[in-house]
Tab-separated table of C-alpha atoms in Angstrom:
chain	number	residue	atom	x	y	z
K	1	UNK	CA	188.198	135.693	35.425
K	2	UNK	CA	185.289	134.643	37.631
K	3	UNK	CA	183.815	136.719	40.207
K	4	UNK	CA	183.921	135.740	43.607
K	5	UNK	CA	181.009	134.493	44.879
K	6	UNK	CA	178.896	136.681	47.870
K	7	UNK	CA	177.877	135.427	50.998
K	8	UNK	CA	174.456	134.168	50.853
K	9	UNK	CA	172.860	136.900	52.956
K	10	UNK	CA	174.003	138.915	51.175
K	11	UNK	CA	172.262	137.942	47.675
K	12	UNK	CA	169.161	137.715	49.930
K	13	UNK	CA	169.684	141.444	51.048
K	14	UNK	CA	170.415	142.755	47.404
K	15	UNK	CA	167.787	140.527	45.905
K	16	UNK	CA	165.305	142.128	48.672
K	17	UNK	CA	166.727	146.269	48.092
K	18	UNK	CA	166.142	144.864	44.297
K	19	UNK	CA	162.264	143.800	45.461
K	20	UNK	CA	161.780	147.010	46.874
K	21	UNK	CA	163.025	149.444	44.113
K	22	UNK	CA	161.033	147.415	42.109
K	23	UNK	CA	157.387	148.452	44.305
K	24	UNK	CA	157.016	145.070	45.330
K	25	UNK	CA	154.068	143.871	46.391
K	26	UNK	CA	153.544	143.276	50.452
K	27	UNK	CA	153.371	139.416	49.817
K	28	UNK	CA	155.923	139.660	47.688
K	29	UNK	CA	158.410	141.609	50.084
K	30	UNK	CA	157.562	139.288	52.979
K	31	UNK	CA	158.933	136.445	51.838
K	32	UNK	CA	162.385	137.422	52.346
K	33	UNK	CA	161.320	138.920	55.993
K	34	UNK	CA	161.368	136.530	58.880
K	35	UNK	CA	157.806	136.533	60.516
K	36	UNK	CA	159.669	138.186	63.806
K	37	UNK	CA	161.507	140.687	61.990
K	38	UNK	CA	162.037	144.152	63.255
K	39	UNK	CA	163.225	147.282	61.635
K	40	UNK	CA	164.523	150.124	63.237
K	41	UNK	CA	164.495	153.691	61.354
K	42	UNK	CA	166.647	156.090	62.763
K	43	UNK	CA	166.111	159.354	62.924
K	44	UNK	CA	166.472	161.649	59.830
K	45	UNK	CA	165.092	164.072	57.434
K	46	UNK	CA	162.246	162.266	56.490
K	47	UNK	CA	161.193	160.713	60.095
K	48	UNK	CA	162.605	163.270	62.512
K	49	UNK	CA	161.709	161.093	65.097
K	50	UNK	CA	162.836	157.674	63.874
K	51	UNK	CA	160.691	154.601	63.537
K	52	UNK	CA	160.467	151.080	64.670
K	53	UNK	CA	158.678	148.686	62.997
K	54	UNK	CA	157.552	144.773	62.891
K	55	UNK	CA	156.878	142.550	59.690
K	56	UNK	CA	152.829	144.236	59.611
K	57	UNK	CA	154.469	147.797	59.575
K	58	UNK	CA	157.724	147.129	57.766
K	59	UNK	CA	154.989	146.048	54.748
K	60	UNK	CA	152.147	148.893	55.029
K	61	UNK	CA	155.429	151.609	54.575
K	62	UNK	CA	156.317	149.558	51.443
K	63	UNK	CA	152.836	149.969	51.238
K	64	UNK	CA	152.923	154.066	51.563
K	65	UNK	CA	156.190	153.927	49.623
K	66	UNK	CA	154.174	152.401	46.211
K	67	UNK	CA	151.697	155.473	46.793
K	68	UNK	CA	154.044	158.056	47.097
K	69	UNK	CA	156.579	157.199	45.034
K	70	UNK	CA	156.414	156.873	41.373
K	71	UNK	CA	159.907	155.012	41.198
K	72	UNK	CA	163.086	154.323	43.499
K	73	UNK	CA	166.479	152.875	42.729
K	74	UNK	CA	169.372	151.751	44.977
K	75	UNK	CA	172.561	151.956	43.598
K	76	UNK	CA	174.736	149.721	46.129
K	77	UNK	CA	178.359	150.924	46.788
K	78	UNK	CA	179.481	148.382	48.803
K	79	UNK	CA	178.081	144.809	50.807
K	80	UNK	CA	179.610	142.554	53.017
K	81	UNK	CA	178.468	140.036	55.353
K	82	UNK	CA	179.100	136.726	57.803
K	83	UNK	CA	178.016	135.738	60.839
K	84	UNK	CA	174.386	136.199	60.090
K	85	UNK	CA	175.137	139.963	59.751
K	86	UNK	CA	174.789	142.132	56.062
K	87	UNK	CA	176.318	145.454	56.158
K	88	UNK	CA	175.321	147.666	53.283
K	89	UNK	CA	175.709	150.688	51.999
K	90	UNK	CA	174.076	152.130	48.835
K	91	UNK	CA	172.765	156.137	47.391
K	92	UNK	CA	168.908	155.773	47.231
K	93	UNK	CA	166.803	157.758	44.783
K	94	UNK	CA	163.148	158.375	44.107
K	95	UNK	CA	161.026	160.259	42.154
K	96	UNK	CA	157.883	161.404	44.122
K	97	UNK	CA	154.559	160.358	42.559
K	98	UNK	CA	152.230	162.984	44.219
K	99	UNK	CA	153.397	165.962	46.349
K	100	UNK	CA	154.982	165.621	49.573
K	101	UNK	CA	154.742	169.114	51.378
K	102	UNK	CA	156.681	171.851	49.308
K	103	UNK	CA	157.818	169.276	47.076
K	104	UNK	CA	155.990	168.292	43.174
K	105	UNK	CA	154.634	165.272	42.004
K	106	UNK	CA	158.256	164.225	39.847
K	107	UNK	CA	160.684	165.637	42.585
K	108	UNK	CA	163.430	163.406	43.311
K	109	UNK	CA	164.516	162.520	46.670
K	110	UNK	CA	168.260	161.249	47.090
K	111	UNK	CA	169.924	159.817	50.113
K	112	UNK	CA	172.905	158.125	51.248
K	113	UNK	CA	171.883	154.424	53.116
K	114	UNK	CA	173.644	152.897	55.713
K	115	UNK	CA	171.920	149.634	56.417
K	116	UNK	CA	172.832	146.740	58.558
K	117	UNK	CA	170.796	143.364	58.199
K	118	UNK	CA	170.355	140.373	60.508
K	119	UNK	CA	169.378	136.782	59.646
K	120	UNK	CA	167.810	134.036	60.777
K	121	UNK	CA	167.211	131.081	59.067
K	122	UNK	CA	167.757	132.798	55.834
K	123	UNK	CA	165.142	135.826	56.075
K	124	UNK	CA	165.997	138.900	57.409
K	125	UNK	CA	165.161	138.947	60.949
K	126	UNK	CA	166.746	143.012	61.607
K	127	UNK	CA	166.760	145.890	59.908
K	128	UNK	CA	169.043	148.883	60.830
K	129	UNK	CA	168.399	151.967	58.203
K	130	UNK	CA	170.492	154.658	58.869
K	131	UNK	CA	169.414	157.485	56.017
K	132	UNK	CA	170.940	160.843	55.392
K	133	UNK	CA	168.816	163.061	53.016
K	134	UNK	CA	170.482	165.606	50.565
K	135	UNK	CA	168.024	168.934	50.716
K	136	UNK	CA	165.865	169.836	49.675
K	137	UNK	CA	163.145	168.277	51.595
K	138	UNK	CA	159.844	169.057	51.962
């Protein structure tokens, strides 16, 4: 039996979570962004006070992310999308690389991902991260 083929935002999304577990570099990661993207972090654990971000931010915090973190995985539960829209939802891991407050070097963070993508010409024009930490946190 064949496996039904995704909606092609959607292999863009997954290829792009697979780019960033993988520490990516910033060139690298940008060309799946579109040059007016815009990511909004919502508040949680990690960034009390949320974050919004263009394509120049969105890649210095993958930028932070390679520092701090010595590896990351997302392990994708479900993704669905049409209309230009990629709804996703995945359990994030990663394994600190140097200390992050009351946390070691080789601690690993998990969290549950919501994520909703937009898309524009086939890049990913939106980002919507909606991020729930499991304690402990630093």
């Amino acid at each position: 039996m064949t496996a039904t083929p995704r909606h092609p935002d959607v292999e863009t999304a997954l290829r792009y979570l697979a780019a960033v577990a993988r520490r990516s570099t910033a060139e690298e990661l940008a060309r799946f962004l579109h040059p007016d993207v815009v990511q909004h972090e919502y508040p949680n654990a990690l960034a009390p006070e949320g974050a919004v971000r263009d394509l120049p931010g969105i890649l210095a915090a993958a930028e932070r992310g390679r520092a701090t973190l010595a590896e990351q995985a997302f392990d994708v539960i479900e993704a669905v999308g049409g209309g230009g829209t990629v709804a996703l939802e995945a359990r994030w891991r990663g394994t600190l690389a140097v200390p992050v407050g009351s946390l070691p070097a080789g601690h690993e963070l998990r969290a549950h991902l919501a994520v909703f993508f937009g898309f524009r010409d086939g890049r990913i024009l939106s980002q919507r991260n909606y991020d729930c930490f499991d304690r402990p946190l630093p």
